[in-house]
Short mmCIF file of C-alpha atoms in Angstrom, two decimals:
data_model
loop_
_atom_site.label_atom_id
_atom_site.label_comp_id
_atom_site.label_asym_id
_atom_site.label_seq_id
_atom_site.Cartn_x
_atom_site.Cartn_y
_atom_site.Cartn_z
CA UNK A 18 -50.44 42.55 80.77
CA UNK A 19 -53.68 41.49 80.15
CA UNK A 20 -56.54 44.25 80.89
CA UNK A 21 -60.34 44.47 82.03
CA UNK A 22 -62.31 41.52 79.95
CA UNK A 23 -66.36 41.49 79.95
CA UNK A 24 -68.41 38.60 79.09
CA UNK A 25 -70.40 38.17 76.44
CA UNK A 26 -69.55 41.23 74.05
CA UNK A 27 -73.29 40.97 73.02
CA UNK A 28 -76.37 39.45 74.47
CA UNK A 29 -79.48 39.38 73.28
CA UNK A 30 -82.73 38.36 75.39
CA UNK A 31 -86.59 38.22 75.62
CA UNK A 32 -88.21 40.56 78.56
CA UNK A 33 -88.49 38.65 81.37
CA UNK A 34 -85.25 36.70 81.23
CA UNK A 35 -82.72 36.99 83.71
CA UNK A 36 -78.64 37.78 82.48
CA UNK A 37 -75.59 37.31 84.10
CA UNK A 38 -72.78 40.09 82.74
CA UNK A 39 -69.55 38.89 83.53
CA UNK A 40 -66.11 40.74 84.50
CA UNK A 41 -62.54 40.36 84.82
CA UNK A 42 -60.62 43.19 86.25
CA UNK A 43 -56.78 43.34 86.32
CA UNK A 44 -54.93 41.74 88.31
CA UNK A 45 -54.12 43.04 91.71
CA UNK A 46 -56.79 45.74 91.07
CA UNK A 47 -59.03 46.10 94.30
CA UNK A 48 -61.61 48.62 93.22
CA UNK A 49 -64.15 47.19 90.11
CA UNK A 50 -67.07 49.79 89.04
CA UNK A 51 -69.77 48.77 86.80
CA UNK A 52 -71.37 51.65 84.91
CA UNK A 53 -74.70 51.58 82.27
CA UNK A 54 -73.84 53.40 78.73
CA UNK A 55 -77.09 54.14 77.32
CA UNK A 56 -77.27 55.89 73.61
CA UNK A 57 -76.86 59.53 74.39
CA UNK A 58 -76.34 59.60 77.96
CA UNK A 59 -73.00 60.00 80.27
CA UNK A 60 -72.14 56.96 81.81
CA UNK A 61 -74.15 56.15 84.74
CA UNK A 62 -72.46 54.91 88.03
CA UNK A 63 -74.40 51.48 89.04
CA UNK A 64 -71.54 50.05 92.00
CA UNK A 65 -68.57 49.89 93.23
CA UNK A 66 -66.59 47.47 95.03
CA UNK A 67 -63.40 47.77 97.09
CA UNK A 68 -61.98 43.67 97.43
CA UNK A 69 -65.46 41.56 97.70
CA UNK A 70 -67.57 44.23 99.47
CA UNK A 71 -69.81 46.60 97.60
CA UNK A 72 -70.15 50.10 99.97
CA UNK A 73 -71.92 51.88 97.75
CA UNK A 74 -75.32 50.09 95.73
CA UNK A 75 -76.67 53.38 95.19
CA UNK A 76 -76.45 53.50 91.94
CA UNK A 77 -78.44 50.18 91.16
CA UNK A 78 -81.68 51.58 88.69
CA UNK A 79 -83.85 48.53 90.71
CA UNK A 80 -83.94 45.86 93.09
CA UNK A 81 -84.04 43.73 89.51
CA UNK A 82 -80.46 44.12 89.90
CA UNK A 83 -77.42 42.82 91.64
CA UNK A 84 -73.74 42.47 91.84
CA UNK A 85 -71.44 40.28 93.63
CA UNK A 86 -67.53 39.72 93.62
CA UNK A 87 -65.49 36.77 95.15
CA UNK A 88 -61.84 36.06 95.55
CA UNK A 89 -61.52 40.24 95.01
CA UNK A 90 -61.77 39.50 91.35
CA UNK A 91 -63.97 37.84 89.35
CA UNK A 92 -67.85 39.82 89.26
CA UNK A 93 -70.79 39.28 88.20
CA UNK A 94 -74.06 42.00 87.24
CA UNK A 95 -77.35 40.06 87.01
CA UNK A 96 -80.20 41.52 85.88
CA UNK A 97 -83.55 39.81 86.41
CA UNK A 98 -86.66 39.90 84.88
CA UNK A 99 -85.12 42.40 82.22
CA UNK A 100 -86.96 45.26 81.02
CA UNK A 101 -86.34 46.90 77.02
CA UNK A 102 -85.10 50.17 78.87
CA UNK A 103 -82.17 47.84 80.08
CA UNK A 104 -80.81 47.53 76.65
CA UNK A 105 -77.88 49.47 76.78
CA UNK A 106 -73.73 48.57 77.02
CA UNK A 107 -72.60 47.67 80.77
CA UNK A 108 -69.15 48.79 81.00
CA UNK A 109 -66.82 47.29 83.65
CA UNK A 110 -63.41 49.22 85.06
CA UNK A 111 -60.96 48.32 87.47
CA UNK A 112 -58.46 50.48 89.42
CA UNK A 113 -55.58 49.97 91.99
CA UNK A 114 -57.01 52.14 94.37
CA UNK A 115 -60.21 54.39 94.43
CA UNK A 116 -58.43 57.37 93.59
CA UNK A 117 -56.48 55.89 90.54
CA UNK A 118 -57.27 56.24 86.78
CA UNK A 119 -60.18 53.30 85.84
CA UNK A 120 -59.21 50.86 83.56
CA UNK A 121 -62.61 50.09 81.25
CA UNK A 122 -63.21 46.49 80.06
CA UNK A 123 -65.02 46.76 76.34
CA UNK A 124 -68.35 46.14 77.34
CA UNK A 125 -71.22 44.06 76.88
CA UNK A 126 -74.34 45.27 74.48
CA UNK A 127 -77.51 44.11 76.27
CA UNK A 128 -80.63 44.08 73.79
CA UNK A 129 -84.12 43.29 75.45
CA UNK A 130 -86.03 42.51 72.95
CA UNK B 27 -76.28 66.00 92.84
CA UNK B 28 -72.86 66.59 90.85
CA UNK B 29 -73.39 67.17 87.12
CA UNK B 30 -71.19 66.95 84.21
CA UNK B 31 -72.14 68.42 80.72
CA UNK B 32 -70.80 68.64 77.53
CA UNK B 33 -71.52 68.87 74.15
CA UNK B 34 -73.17 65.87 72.16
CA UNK B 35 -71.03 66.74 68.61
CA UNK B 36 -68.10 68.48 66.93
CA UNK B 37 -66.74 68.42 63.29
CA UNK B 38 -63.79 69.27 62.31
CA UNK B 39 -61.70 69.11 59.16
CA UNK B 40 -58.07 66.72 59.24
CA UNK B 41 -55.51 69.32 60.06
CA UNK B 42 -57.82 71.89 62.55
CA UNK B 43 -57.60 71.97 66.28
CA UNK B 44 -60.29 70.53 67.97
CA UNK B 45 -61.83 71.83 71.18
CA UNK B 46 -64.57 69.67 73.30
CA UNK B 47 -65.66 71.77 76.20
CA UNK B 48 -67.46 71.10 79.38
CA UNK B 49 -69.03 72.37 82.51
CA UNK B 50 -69.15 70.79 86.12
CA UNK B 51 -70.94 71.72 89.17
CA UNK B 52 -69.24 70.20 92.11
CA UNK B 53 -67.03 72.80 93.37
CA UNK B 54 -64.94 69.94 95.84
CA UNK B 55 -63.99 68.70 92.76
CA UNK B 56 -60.21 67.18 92.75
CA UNK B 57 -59.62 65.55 89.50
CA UNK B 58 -60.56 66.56 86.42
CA UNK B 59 -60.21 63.60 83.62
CA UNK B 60 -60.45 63.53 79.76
CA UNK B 61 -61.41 59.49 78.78
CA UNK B 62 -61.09 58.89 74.73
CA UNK B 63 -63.49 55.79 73.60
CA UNK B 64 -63.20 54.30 70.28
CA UNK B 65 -65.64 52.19 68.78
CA UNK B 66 -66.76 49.21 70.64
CA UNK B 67 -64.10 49.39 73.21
CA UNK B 68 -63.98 51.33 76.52
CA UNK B 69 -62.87 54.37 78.09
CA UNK B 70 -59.32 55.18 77.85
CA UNK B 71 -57.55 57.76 80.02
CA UNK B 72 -56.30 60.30 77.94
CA UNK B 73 -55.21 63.22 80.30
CA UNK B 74 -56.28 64.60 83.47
CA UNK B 75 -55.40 67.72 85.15
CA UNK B 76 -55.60 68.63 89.12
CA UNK B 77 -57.80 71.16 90.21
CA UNK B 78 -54.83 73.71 91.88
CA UNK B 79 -53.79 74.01 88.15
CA UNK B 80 -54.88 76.23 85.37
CA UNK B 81 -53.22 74.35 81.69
CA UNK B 82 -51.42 70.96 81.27
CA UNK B 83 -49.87 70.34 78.00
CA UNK B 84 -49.20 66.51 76.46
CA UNK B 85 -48.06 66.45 73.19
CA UNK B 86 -50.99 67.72 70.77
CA UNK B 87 -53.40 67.52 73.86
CA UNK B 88 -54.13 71.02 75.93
CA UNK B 89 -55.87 71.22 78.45
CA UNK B 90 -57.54 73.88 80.65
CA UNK B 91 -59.41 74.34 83.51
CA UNK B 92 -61.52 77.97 84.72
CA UNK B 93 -62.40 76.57 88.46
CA UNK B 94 -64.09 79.95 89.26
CA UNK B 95 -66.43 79.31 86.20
CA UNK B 96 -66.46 75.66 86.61
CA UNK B 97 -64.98 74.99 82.59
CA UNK B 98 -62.89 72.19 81.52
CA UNK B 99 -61.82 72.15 77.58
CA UNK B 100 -59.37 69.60 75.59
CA UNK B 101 -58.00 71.12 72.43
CA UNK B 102 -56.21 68.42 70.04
CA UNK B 103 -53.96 70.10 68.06
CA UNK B 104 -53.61 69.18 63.96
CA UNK B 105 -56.33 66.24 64.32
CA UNK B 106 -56.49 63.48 62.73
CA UNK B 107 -58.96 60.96 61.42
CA UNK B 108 -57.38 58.44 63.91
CA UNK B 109 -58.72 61.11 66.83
CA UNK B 110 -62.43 60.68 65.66
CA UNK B 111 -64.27 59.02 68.77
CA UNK B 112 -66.02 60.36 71.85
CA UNK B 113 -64.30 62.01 74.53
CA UNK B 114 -65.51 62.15 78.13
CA UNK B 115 -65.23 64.75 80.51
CA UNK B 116 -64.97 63.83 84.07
CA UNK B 117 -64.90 64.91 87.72
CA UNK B 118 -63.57 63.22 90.90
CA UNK B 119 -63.80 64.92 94.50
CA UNK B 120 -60.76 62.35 95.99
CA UNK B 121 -62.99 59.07 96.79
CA UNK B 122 -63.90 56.38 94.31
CA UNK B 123 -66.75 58.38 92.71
CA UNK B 124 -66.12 59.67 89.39
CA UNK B 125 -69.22 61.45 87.59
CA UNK B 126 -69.11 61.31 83.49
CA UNK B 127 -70.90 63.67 81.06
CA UNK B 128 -72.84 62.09 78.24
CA UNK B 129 -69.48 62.44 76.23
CA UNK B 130 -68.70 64.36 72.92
CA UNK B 131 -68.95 62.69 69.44
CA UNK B 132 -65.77 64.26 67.61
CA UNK B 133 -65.52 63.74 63.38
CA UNK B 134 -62.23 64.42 61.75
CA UNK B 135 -62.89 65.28 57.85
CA UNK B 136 -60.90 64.52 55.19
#
């Protein structure tokens, strides 16, 4: 079956502008976790959601940035105003429970320029 | 907070064994992972082992776990270019959070 898809693979902005990173976990998958990648660094945990609520936003760097999900599937990372340290690849993973293997979408590759 | 670490590079020539150690600090820890990423796609799960066990073989994968000292290691047997990527260590007390070290840059030589 089909696995995690992100949305764009690259994107490219001016500081300032606001993006919308996009994800699509697998199927039937209730848990989605969106991590930052940054050159050199583990992978850093930004939130988690189990169906369409979010229980732990501790992760998020700023208040510049927000997540939602609907329909338990579909979610989106925005990131407003961004900043050049938010350059980095947001990866995206799914998982049938919390305590399952994550499944990792490819990533996009933000670039504030 | 709950730290993962690991080493930033190996090299090794086609044919060696490989080992990529790492060190965690959260002794409730459950599940121990090993994620493989290739470029420009994500993490893959490539073995994990619970943390009431010692060794788990797969295939040319070994790994090993020292709980007193906190030590994880993968050792690839005979590797191959097709194994050069970056491997990531990780740690899981039960719940949904799973902490990652920075991940380990592995180059098979010719």
């Amino acid at each position: 079956g089909a696995g995690v898809s992100q949305s764009p693979s690259n994107k490219v902005t001016e500081k300032g502008k606001d993006v919308e990173l996009r994800c699509d976990p697998i199927s039937g998958h209730t848990a989605l976790y969106w991590y930052r990648q940054s050159l050199g660094q583990g992978l850093e945990f930004l939130i988690y959601f189990q169906g369409n609520s979010a229980p732990d936003k501790s992760g998020l760097p700023s208040d510049r940035f927000s997540a939602e999900r609907t329909g338990g599937s579909v979610s989106t990372l925005t990131i407003q105003r961004t900043q050049q340290e938010d350059s980095a690849v947001y990866l995206c993973a799914s998982s049938p429970d919390p305590s399952y293997e994550q499944y990792f979408g490819p990533g996009t590759r933000l670039t504030v320029t | 907070g709950e730290d993962v670490e690991q080493s930033l590079f190996l090299s090794v020539r086609e044919g060696d064994s490989s080992v990529i150690n790492c060190t965690y600090t959260d002794s409730s820890s459950t599940y121990l992972y090993w994620y493989k990423q290739e470029p420009g796609a994500g993490l893959q799960l490539l073995t994990y082992i619970f943390s009431n066990m010692d060794m788990k073989q797969d295939q040319r994968l070994t790994v090993l776990l020292n709980k007193k000292d906190k030590h994880l290691s993968l050792r690839i047997a005979d590797t191959q270019t097709g194994d050069s990527a970056i491997y990531f260590c990780a740690e899981s007390a039960g719940g949904f959070k799973t902490i990652f070290g920075a991940g380990t840059r592995l180059f098979v030589k010719a």
